[in-house]
XYZ file of C-alpha atoms in Angstrom:
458
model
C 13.680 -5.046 29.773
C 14.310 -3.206 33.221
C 12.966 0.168 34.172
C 15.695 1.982 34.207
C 16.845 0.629 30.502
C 13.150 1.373 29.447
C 13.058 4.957 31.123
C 16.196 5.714 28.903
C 14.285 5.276 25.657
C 11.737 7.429 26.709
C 12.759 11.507 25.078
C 10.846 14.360 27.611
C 7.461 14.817 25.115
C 6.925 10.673 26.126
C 6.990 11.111 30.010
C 3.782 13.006 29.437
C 0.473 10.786 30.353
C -1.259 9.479 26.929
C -4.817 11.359 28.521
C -2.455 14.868 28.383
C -0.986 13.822 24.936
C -4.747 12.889 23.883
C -5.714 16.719 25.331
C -3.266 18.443 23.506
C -3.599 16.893 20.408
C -7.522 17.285 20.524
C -6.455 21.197 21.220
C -3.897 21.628 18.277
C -4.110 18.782 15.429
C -7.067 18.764 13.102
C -9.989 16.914 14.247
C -10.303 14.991 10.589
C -6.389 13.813 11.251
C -7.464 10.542 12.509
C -5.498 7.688 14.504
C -6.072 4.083 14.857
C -8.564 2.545 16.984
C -9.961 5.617 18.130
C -13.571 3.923 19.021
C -11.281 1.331 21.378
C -8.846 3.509 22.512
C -5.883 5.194 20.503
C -2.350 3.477 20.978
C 0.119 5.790 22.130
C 3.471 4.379 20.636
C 6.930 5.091 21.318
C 9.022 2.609 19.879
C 9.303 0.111 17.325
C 11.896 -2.846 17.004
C 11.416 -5.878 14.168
C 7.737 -6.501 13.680
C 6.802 -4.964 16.979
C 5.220 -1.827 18.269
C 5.903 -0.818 22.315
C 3.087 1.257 23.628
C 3.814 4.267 26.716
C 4.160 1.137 29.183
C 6.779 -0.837 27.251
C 3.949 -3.326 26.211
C 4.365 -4.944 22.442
C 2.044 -5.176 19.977
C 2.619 -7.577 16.860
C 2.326 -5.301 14.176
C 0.540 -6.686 11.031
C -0.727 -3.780 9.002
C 2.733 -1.401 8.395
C 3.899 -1.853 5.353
C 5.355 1.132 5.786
C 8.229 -0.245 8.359
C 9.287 -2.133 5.325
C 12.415 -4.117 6.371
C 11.482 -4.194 10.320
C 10.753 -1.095 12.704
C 14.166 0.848 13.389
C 16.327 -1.850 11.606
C 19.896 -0.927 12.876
C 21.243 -1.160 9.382
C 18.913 1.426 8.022
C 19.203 3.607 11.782
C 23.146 3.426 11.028
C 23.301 4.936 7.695
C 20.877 7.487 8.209
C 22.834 9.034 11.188
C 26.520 8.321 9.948
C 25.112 10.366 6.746
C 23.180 13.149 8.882
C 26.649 13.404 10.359
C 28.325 14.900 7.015
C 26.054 16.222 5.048
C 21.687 17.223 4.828
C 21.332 19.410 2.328
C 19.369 19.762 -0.985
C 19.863 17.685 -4.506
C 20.297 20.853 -6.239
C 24.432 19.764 -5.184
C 26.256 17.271 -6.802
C 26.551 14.119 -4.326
C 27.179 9.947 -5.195
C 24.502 8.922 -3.326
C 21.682 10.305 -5.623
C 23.053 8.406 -8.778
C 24.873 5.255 -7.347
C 21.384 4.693 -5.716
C 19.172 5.866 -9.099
C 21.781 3.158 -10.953
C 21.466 0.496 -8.639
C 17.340 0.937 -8.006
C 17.583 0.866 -11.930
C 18.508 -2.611 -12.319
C 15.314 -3.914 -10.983
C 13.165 -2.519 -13.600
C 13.115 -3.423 -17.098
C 15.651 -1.696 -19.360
C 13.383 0.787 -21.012
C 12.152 2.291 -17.138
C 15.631 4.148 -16.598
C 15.091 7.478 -15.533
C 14.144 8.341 -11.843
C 13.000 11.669 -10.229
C 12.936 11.759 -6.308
C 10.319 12.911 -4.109
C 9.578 13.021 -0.403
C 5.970 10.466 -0.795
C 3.745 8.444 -2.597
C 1.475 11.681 -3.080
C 3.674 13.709 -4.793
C 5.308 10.318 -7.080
C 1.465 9.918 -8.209
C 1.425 13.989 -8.938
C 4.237 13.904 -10.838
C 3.786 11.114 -12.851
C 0.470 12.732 -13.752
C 2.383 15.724 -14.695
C 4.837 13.436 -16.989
C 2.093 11.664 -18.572
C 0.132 14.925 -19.362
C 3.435 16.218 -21.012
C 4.067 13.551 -22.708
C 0.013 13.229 -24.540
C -0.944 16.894 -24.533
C -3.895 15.468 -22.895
C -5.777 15.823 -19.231
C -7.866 12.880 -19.095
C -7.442 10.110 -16.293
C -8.922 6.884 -16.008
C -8.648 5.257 -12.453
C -10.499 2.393 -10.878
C -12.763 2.606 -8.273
C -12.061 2.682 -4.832
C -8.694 3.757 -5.987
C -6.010 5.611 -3.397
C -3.284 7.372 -4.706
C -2.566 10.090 -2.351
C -4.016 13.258 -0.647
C -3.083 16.033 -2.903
C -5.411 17.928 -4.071
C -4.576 16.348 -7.515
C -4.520 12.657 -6.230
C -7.857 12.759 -4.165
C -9.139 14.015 -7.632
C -8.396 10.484 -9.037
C -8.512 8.779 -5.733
C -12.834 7.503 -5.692
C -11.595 5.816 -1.900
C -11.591 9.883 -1.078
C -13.135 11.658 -2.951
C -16.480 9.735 -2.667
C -16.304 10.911 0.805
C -16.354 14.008 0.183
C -19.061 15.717 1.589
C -20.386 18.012 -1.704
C -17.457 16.599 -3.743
C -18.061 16.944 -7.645
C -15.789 14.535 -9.675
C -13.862 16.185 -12.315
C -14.906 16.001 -15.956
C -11.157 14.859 -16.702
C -11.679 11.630 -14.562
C -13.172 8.712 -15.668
C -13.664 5.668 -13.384
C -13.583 2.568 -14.207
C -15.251 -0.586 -11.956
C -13.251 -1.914 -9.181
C -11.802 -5.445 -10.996
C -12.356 -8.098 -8.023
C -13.486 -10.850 -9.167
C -15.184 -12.074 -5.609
C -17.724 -9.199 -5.276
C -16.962 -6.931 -8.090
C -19.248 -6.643 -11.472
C -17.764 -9.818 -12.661
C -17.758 -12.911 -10.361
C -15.876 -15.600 -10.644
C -19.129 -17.363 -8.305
C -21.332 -16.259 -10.809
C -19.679 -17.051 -14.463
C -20.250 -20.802 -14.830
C -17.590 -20.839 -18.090
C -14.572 -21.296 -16.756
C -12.434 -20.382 -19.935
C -14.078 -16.604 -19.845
C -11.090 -14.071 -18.797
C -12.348 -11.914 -16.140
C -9.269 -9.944 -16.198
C -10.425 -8.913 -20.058
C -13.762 -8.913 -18.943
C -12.790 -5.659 -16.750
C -10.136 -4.582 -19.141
C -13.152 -4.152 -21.986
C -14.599 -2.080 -18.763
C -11.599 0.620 -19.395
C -12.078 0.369 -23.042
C -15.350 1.046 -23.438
C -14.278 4.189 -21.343
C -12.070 5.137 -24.013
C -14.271 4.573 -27.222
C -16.528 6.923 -24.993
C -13.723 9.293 -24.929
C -13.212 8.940 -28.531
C -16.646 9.551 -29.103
C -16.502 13.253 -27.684
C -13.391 14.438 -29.018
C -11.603 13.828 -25.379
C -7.954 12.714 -25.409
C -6.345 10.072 -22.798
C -3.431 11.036 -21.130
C -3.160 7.939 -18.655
C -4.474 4.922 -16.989
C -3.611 4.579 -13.101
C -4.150 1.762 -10.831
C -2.207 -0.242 -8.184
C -0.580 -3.229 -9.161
C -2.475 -4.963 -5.997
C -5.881 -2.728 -5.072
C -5.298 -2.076 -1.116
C -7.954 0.228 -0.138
C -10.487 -0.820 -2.415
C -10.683 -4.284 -0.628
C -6.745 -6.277 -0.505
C -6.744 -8.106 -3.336
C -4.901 -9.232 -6.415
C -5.715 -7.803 -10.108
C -7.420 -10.928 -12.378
C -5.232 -11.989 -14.247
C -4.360 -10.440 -18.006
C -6.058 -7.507 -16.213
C -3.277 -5.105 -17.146
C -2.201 -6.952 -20.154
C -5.418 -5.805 -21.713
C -6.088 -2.293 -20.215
C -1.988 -1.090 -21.099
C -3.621 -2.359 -24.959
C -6.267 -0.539 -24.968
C -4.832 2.565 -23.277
C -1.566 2.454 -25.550
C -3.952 2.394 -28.596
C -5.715 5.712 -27.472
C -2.065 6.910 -27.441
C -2.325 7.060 -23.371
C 0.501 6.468 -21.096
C 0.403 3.370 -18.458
C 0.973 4.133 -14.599
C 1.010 1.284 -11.947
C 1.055 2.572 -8.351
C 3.816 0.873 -6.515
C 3.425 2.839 -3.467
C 2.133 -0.358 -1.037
C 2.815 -3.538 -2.639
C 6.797 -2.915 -4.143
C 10.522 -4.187 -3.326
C 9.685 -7.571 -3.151
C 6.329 -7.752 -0.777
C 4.441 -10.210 -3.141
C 7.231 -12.944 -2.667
C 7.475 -14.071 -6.539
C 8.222 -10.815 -7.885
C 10.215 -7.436 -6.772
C 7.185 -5.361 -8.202
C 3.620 -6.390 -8.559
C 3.103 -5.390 -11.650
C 5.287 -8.522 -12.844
C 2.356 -10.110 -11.704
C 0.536 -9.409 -14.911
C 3.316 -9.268 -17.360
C 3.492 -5.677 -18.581
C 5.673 -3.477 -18.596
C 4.404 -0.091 -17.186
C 5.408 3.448 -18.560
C 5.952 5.392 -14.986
C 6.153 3.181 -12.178
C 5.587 5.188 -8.499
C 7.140 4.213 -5.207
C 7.226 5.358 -1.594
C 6.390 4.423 1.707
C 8.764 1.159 1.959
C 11.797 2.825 -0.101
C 12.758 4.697 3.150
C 11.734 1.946 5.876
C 9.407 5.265 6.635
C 11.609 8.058 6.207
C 10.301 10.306 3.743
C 11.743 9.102 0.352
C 9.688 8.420 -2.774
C 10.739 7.687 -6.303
C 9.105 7.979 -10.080
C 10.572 5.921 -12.472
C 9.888 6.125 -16.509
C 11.189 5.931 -19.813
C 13.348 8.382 -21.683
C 10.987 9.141 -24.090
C 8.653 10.655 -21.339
C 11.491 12.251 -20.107
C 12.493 14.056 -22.380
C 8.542 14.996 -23.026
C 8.803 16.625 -19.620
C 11.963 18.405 -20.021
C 10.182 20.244 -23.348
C 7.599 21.551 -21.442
C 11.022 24.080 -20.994
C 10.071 24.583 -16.725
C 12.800 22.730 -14.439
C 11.769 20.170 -12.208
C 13.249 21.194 -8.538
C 12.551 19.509 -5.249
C 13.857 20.755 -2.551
C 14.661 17.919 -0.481
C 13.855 14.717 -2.736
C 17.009 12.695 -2.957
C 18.753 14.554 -0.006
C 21.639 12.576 1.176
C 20.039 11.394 4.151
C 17.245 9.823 2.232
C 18.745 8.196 -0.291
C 21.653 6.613 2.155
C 18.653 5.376 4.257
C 16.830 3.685 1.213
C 20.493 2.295 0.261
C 20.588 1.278 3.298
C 17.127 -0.913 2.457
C 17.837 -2.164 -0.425
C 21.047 -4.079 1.346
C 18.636 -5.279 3.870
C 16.425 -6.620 1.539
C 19.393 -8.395 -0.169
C 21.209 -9.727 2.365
C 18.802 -11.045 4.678
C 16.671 -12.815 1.393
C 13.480 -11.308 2.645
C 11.796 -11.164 -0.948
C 12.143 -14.968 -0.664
C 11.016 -15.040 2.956
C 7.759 -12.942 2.035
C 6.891 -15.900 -0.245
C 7.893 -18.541 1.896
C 5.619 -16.513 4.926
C 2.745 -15.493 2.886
C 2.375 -19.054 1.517
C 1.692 -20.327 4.830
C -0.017 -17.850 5.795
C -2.529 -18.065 3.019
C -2.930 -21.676 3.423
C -3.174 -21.365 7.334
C -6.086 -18.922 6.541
C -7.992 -21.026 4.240
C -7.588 -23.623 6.715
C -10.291 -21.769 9.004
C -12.009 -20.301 6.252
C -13.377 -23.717 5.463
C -14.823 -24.550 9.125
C -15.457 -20.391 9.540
C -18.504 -19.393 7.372
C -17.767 -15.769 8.504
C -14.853 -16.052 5.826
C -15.962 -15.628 2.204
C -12.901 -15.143 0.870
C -8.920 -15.154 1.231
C -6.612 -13.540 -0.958
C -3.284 -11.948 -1.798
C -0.209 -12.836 -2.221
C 3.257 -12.727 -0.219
C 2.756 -10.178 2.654
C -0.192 -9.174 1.375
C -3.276 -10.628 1.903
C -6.927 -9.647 2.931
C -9.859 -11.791 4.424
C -13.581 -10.851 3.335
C -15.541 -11.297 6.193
C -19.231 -11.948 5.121
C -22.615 -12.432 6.892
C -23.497 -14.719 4.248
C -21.055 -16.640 1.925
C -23.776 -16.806 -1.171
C -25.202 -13.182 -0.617
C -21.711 -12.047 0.094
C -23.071 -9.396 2.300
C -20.273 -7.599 4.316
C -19.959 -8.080 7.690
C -18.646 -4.722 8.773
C -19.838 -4.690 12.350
C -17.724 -8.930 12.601
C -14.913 -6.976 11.339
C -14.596 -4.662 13.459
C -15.167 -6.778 16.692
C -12.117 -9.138 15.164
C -10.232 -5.562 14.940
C -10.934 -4.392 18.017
C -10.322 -7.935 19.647
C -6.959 -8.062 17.999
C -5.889 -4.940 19.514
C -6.559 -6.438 23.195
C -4.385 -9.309 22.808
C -1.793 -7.060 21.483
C -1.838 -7.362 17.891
C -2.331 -4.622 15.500
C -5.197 -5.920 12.533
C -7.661 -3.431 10.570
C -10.075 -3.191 8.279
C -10.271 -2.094 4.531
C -12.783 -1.983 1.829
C -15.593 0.384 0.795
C -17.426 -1.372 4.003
C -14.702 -1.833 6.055
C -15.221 -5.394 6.186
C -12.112 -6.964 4.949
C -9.109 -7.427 7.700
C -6.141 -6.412 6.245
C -2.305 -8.003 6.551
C 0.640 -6.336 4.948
C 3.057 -6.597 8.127
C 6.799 -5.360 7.975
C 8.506 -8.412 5.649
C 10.362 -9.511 8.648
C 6.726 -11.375 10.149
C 7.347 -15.320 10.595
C 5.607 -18.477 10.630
C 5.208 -18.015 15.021
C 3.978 -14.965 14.072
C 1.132 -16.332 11.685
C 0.186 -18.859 14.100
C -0.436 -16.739 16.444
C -2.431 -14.594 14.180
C -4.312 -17.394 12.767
C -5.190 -19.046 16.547
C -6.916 -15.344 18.112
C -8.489 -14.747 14.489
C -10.238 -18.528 14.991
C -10.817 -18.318 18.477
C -12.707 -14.548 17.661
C -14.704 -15.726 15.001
C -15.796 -18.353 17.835
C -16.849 -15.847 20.018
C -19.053 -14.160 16.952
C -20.467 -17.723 16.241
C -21.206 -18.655 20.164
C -21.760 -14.682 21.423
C -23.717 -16.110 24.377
C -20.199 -18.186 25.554
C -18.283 -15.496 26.171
């Protein structure tokens, strides 16, 4: 691209130098409002195109950690139908308008038959805080079970069942009404696959009997269960998969205590595990409220609970109307129309699949001649690598981490870290990533755990 084309993308509040937009920020945004690789120098972006980030100097940077830029940053589809719809009408859902329930009807027919009534939000925070809200209607009780290392939003009523948060909390007291259950990974949680020599034992049950033994607790003192949350694939707790029958199990158990079933679609929905549309398919249930945001707008501020009628009409008892004043705006819910066609038409539920295979097998590829590796896992577009000091020990290596991280970043290629030790890299790109782009991925990340191996040769 030439100058003059790259000036023109640049609006009046981007000509400023990043040192004067780092001075003004550090003068009016809260310090504890943090940015990426602050410790290595924060990224000023200004535009986005596909998988790619352009920093202040029209440099890209492959991006492999948005999820968020769902379908590809600024897809022109997606661009398109939010302007041609900010041209006629932005205005609140409190009007009648088609897009609201063509859109409701169409999202519809990817969920089972039973989830068929949607309420529209602006994020993932306030999906997860309403279908609290919903779930307490529909028990009459407060109780929550969550797992550890759990995100589900910064509310102040999703930190509450968010351990990633509040455990970092300085003087933070967990709330009587949360119970938290262990984190079910089956590399370095409780139960290890390493460390059960019986092949036939279930894991997944194993930490299901976990949230059960919650429940007989709760039993025990009188408490009532109003709902079990989790995400269908844990992201902050470490990037990985659920064991399997996990869910099968824990919906049992919490069904039985006459509790309601959430699964947190928030970062792993509309097709981002490859073999499924939702990760919860993963585990064959059937959820009661299923929350999504973050992807359902390509990033524009769109979220969505979906649940039964039954809870429904629970919530509409409680006699107090539900009113949000811009969820399901026009403007939103063209734009995550405008998503769903992309997703369609350019097959990219079968392309996460397709990419993530390869990308998990190109991983385990240097996993076996990279002892740094202790584990790889995911599935589709979403996959983390464990980086250990010591592959029987399984100690984290937080510090290897966040040399690959910061490495990654100079050769223009946006990686992080999650886990409660910030040891495990993290990949859940925009679905339009490719094969080039895992090789290239795959040929710094071996060529960096080099450099940790041979420190002296670099």
């Amino acid at each position: 691209m030439n100058s003059a084309a790259s000036n023109e993308l640049k609006s009046p509040l981007e000509k400023i130098s990043k040192e004067e937009t780092l001075r003004l920020r550090d003068i009016h945004i809260g310090k504890n409002c943090t940015v990426f690789f602050k410790s290595s120098g924060a990224l000023k972006i200004v535009r986005g195109e596909k998988q790619y980030l352009f920093d202040e100097n029209n440099v890209p940077f492959l991006d492999c950690i948005n999820n968020v830029a769902h379908v590809g940053h600024c897809h022109p589809h997606v661009v398109d139908a939010g302007h041609r719809q900010m041209q006629l009408l932005s205005t609140n859902s409190r009007y009648l308008h088609d897009n609201l329930v063509l859109y409701a009807q169409r999202l519809q027919r990817y969920f089972p038959p039973q989830l068929s009534v949607v309420y529209f939000l602006n994020s993932g925070s306030e999906a997860n805080d309403l279908a609290m809200r919903l779930a307490k209607a529909k028990t009459g009780n407060k109780d929550v079970i969550c797992v550890q290392g759990a995100y589900h939003g910064h509310l102040q009523s999703t930190v509450s069942i968010s351990p990633y948060k509040f455990n970092r909390i300085k003087g933070y007291k967990q709330k009587k009404s949360v119970h938290v259950a262990p984190l079910p990974c089956s590399y370095r949680g409780k139960y290890q696959r390493s460390q059960i020599k019986d092949e036939s034992v279930d894991i997944g049950k194993l930490y299901a009997d976990e949230v059960g033994a919650i429940i007989e607790n709760l039993r025990s003192n009188q408490r009532g269960l109003a709902c079990f949350i989790c995400e269908s694939l844990v992201s902050c707790g470490g990037q990985f998969p659920l064991p399997q029958n996990y869910l099968k199990y824990v919906y049992q158990y919490v069904r039985e205590a006459g509790g309601v079933c959430i699964a947190d679609e928030v970062q792993t929905g509309f097709g981002r595990v490859g073999s499924e549309f939702w990760a919860f398919r993963l585990q064959d249930v059937v959820p009661d409220i299923v929350t999504i945001g973050k992807p359902i707008g390509n990033g524009h501020p769109i979220a969505c609970v979906v649940t039964t009628q039954e809870i429904a009409r629970a919530f509409e008892a409680q006699g107090a109307e539900y009113f949000n004043t811009y969820g399901g705006n026009p403007v939103s819910v063209a734009i995550a129309n405008a998503v769903l066609d992309v997703i369609e038409n350019e097959n990219l539920q079968q392309h996460a699949l397709d990419v993530g295979q390869y990308l998990i097998e190109e991983l385990c590829k240097i996993q076996r001649r990279r002892p740094l590796i202790g584990d790889v896992r995911g599935t589709g577009l979403f996959v983390g690598i464990d980086l250990v000091k010591n592959r029987v020990t399984k100690e984290p290596a937080s510090d290897e981490a966040l040399y690959v991280s910061r490495r990654f970043k100079e050769e223009h290629c946006l990686v992080s870290t999650e886990g409660e030790w910030n040891n495990v890299l993290k990949l859940k790109p925009p679905m339009v990533f490719t094969k080039a782009n895992v090789d290239t991925i795959c040929e710094l990340l071996d060529k960096f755990l080099e450099e940790l191996t041979h420190p002296n040769e670099v």
